[in-house]
PDB file of C-alpha atoms in Angstrom:
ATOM      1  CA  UNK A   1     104.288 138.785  74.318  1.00  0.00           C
ATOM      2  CA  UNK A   2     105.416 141.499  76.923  1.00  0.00           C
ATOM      3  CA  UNK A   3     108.299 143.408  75.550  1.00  0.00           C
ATOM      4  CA  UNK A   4     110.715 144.403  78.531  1.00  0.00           C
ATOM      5  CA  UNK A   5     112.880 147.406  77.801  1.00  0.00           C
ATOM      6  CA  UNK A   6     115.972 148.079  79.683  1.00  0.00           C
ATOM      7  CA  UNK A   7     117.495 152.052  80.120  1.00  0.00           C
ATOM      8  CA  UNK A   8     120.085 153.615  81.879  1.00  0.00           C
ATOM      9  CA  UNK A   9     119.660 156.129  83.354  1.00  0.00           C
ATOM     10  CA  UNK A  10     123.189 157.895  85.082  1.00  0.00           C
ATOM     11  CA  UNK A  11     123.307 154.583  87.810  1.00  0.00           C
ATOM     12  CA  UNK A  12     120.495 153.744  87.819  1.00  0.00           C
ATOM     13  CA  UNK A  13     118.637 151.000  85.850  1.00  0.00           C
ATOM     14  CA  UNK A  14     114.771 151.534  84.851  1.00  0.00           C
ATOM     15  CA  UNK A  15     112.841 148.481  83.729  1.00  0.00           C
ATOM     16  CA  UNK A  16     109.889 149.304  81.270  1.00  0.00           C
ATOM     17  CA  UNK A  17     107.569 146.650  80.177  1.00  0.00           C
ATOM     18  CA  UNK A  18     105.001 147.070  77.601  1.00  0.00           C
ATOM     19  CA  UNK A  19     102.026 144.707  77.188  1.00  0.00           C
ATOM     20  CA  UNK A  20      99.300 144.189  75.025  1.00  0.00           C
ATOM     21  CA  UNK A  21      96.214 146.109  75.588  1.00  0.00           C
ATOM     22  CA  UNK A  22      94.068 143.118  76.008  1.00  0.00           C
ATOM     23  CA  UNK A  23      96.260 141.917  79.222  1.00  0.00           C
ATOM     24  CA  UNK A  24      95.691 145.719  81.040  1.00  0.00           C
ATOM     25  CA  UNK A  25      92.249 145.802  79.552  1.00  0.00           C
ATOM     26  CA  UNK A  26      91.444 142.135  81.348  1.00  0.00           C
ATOM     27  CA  UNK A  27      89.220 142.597  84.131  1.00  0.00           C
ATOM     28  CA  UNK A  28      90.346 140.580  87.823  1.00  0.00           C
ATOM     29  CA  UNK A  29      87.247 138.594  87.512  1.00  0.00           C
ATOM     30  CA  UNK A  30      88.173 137.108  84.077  1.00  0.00           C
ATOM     31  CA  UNK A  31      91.599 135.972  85.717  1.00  0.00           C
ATOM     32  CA  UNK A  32      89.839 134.667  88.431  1.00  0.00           C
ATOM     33  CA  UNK A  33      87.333 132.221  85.518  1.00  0.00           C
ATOM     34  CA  UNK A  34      90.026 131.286  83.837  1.00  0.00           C
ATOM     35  CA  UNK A  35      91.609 130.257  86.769  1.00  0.00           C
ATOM     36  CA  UNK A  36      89.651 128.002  88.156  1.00  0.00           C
ATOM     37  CA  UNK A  37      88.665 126.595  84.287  1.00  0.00           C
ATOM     38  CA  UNK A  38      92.368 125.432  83.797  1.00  0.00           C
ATOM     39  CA  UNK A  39      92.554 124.442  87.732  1.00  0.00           C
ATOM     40  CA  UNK A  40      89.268 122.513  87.762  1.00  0.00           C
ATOM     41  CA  UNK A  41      89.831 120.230  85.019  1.00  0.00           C
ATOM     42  CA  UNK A  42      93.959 119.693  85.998  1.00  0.00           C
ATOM     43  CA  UNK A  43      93.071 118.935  89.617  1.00  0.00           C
ATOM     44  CA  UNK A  44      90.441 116.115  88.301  1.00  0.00           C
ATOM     45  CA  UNK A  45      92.297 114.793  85.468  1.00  0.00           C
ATOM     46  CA  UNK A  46      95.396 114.653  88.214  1.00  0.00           C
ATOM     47  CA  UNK A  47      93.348 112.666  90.473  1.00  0.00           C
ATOM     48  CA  UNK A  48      91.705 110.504  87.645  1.00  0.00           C
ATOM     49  CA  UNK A  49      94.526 109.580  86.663  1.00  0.00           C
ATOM     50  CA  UNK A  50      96.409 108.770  89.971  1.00  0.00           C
ATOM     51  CA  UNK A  51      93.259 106.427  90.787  1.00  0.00           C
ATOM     52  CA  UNK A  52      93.319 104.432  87.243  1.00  0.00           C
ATOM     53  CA  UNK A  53      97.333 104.268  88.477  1.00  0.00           C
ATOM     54  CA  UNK A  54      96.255 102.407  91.405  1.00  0.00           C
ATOM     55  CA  UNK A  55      93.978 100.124  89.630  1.00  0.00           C
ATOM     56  CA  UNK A  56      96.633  99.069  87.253  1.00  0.00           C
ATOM     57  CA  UNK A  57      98.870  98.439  90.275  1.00  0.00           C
ATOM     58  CA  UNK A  58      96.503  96.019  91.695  1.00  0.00           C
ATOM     59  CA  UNK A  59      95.788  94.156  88.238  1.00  0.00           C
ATOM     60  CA  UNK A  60      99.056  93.988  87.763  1.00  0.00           C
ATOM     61  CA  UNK A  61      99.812  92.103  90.877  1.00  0.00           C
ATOM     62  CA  UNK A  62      96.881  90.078  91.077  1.00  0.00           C
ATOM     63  CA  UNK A  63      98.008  88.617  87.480  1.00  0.00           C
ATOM     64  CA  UNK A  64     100.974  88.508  88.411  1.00  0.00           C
ATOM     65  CA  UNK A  65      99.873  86.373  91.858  1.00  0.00           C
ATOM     66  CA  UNK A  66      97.483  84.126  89.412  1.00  0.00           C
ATOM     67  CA  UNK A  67     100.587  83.079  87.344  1.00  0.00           C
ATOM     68  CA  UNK A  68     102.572  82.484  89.773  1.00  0.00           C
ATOM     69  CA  UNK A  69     100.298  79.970  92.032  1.00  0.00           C
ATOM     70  CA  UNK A  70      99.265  77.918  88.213  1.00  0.00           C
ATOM     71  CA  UNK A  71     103.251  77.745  87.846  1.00  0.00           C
ATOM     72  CA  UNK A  72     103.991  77.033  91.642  1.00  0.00           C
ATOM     73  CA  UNK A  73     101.573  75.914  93.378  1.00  0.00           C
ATOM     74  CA  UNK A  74     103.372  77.371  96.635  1.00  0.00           C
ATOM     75  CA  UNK A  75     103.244  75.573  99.772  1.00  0.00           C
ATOM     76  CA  UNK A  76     105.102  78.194 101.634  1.00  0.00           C
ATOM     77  CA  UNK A  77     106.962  81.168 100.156  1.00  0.00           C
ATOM     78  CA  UNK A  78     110.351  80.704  99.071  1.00  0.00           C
ATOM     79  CA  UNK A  79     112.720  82.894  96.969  1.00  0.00           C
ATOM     80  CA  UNK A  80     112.243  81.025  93.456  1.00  0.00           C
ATOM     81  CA  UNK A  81     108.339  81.840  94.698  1.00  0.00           C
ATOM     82  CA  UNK A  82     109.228  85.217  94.845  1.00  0.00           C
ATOM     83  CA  UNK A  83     111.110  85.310  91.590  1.00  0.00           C
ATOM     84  CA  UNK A  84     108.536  84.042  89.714  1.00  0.00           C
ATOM     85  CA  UNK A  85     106.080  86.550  90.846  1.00  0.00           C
ATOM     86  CA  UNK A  86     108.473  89.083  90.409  1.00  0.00           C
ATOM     87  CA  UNK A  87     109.499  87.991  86.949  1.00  0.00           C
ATOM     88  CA  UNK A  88     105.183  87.926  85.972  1.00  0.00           C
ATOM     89  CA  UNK A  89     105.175  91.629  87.120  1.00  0.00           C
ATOM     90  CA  UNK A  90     104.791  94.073  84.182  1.00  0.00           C
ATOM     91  CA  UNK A  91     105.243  97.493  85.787  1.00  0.00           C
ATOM     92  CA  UNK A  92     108.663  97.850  86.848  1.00  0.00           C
ATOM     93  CA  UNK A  93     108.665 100.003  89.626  1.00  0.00           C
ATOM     94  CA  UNK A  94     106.684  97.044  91.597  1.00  0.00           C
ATOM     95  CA  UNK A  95     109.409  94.581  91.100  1.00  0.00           C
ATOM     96  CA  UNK A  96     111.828  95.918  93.455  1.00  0.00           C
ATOM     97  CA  UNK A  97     109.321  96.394  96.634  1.00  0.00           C
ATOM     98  CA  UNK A  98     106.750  93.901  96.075  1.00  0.00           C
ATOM     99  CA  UNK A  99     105.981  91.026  98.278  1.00  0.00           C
ATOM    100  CA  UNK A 100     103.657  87.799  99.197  1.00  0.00           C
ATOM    101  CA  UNK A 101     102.099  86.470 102.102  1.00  0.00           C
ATOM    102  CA  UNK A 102     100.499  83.178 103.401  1.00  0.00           C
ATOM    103  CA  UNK A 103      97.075  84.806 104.908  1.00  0.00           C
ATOM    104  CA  UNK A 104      93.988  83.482 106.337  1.00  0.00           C
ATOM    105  CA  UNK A 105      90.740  83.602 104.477  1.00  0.00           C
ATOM    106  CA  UNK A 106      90.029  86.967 106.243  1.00  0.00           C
ATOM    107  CA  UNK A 107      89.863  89.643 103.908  1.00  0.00           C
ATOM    108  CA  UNK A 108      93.193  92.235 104.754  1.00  0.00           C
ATOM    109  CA  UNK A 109      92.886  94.993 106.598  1.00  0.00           C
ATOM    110  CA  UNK A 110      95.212  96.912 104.167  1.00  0.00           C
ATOM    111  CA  UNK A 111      93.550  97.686 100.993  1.00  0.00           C
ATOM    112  CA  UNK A 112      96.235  98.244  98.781  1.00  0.00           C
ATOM    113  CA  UNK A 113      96.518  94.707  98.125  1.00  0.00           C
ATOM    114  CA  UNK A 114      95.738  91.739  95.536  1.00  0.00           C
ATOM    115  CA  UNK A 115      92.962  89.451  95.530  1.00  0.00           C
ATOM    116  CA  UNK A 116      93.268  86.703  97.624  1.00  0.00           C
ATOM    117  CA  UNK A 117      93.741  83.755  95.896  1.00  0.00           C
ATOM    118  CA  UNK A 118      93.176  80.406  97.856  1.00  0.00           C
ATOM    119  CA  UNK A 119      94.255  76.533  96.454  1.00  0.00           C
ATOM    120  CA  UNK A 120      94.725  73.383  97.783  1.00  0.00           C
ATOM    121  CA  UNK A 121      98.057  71.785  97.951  1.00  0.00           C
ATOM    122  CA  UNK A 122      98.578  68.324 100.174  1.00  0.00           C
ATOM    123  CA  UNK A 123      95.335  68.409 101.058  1.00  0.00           C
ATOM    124  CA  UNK A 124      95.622  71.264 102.637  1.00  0.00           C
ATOM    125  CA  UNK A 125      93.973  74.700 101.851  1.00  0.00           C
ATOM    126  CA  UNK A 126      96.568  77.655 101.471  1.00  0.00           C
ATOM    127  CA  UNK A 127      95.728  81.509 100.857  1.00  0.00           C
ATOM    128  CA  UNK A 128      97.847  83.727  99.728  1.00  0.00           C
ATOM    129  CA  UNK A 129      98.161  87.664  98.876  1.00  0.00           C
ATOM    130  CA  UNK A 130     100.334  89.855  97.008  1.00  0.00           C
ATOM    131  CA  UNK A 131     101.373  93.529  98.331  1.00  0.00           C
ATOM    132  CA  UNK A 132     102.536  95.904  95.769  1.00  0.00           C
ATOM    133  CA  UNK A 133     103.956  98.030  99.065  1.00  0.00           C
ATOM    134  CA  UNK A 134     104.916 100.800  97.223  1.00  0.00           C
ATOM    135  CA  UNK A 135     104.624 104.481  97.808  1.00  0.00           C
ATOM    136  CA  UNK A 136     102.116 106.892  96.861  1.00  0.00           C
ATOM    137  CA  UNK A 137     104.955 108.768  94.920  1.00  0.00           C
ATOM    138  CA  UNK A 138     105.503 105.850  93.438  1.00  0.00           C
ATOM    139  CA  UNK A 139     102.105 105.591  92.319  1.00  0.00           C
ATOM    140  CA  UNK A 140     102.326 109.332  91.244  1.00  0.00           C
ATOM    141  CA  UNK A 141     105.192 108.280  88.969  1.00  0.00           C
ATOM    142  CA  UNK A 142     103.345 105.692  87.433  1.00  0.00           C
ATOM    143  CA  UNK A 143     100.174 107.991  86.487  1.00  0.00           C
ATOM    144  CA  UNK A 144     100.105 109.987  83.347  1.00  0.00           C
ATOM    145  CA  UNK A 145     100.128 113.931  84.810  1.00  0.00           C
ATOM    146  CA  UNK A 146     101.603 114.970  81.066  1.00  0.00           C
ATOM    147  CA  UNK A 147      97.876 117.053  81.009  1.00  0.00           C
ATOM    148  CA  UNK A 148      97.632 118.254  84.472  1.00  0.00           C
ATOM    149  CA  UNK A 149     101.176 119.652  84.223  1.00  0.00           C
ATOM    150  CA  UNK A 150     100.667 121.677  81.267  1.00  0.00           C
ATOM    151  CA  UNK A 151      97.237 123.084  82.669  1.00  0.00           C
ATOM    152  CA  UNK A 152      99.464 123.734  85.713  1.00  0.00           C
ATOM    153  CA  UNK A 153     101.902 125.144  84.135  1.00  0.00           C
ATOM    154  CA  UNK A 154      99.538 127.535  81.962  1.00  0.00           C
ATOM    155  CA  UNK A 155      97.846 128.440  85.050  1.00  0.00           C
ATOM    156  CA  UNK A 156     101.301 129.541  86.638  1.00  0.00           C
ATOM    157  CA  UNK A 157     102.187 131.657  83.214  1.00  0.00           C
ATOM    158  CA  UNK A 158      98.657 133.087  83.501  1.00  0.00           C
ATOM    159  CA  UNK A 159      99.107 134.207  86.924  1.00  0.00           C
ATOM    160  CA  UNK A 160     102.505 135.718  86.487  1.00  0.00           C
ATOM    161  CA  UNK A 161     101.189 137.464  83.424  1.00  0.00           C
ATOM    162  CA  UNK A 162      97.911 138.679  85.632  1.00  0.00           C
ATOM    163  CA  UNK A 163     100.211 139.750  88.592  1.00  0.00           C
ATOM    164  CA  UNK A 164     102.722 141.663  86.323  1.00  0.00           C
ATOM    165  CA  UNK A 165      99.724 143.236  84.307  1.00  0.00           C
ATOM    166  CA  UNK A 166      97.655 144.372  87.853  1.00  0.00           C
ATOM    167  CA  UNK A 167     100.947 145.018  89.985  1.00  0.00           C
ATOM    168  CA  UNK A 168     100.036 143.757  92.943  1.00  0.00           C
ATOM    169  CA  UNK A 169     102.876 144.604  94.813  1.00  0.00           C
ATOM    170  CA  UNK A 170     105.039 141.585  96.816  1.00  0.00           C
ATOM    171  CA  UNK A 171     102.984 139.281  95.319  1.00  0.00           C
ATOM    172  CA  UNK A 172     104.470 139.972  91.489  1.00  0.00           C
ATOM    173  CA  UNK A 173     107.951 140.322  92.837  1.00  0.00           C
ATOM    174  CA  UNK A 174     107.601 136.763  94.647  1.00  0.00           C
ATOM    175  CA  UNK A 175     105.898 135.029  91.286  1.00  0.00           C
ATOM    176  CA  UNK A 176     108.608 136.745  89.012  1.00  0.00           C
ATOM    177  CA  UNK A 177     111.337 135.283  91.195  1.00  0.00           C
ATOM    178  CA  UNK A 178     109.533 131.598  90.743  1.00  0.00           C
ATOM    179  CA  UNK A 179     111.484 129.234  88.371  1.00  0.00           C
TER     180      UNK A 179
END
């Protein structure tokens, strides 16, 4: 751990910091490896994880659109409709800005969206779809990024630590001013 002392000196104040002699002895190169070994892996778990996010999303909803048309059977979309696909969602977030739609057998243009899921009611056949509509921080705050964050976050002490150790002018100051 660095060790800052603080002296006066008559009005002026002179920081000293002392650090251990394997942080001066690392080389730039080595700070540059373990960069990109903590970056690497956070940046793919990150996106991983964001992706598996999405999937859920659209399970989610396309259960949730199954149970509903079983307990339904929907010939157009009314509010108790709605309800009882809201009420079959099991991610919260989705409940407030999800939504259903009468479609045509086409397959949708927008691919953040449920299966379509076609029945016949009155001897007519229906399809409907279910849009999660929500956004991608949304979706963000649904992944897990517990991981990521701390291999972010070691990667920020890292470089702090490799800036204060190589003093590399503005850049330190700006990195020591960071929250």
């Amino acid at each position: 751990m660095p060790c800052v002392i603080f002296r006066s000196q008559s009005e002026s104040l002179q920081f000293e910091t002392s650090y251990p002699q394997q942080i001066i002895d690392m080389k730039p190169i080595t700070a540059i490896i373990v960069f990109f070994s903590l970056m690497f892996p956070a940046l793919f778990l990150g996106y991983n994880n964001y992706a598996e996010a999405k999937e859920n999303i659209i399970k989610d909803v396309n259960q949730a659109l199954a149970k509903t048309v079983i307990y339904k059977m929907p010939t157009k979309i009314t509010e108790d409709t709605l309800q009882v696909f809201k009420s079959n969602l099991q991610i919260n977030q989705l409940k407030e800005t999800s939504y259903l739609s009468l479609c045509t057998e086409e397959p949708s243009r927008i691919t953040f969206c449920s299966d379509t899921v076609s029945f016949k009611t009155k001897g007519e056949r229906l399809y409907i779809r279910a849009y999660p509509n929500c956004s991608k921080a949304t979706i963000f705050d649904i992944s897990e990024q517990s991981i990521p964050g701390a291999l972010l976050t070691i990667i920020k002490i890292i470089l702090r630590i490799t800036f204060i150790a190589f003093g590399t002018g503005i850049v330190s100051v700006i990195l020591m001013r960071l929250p």
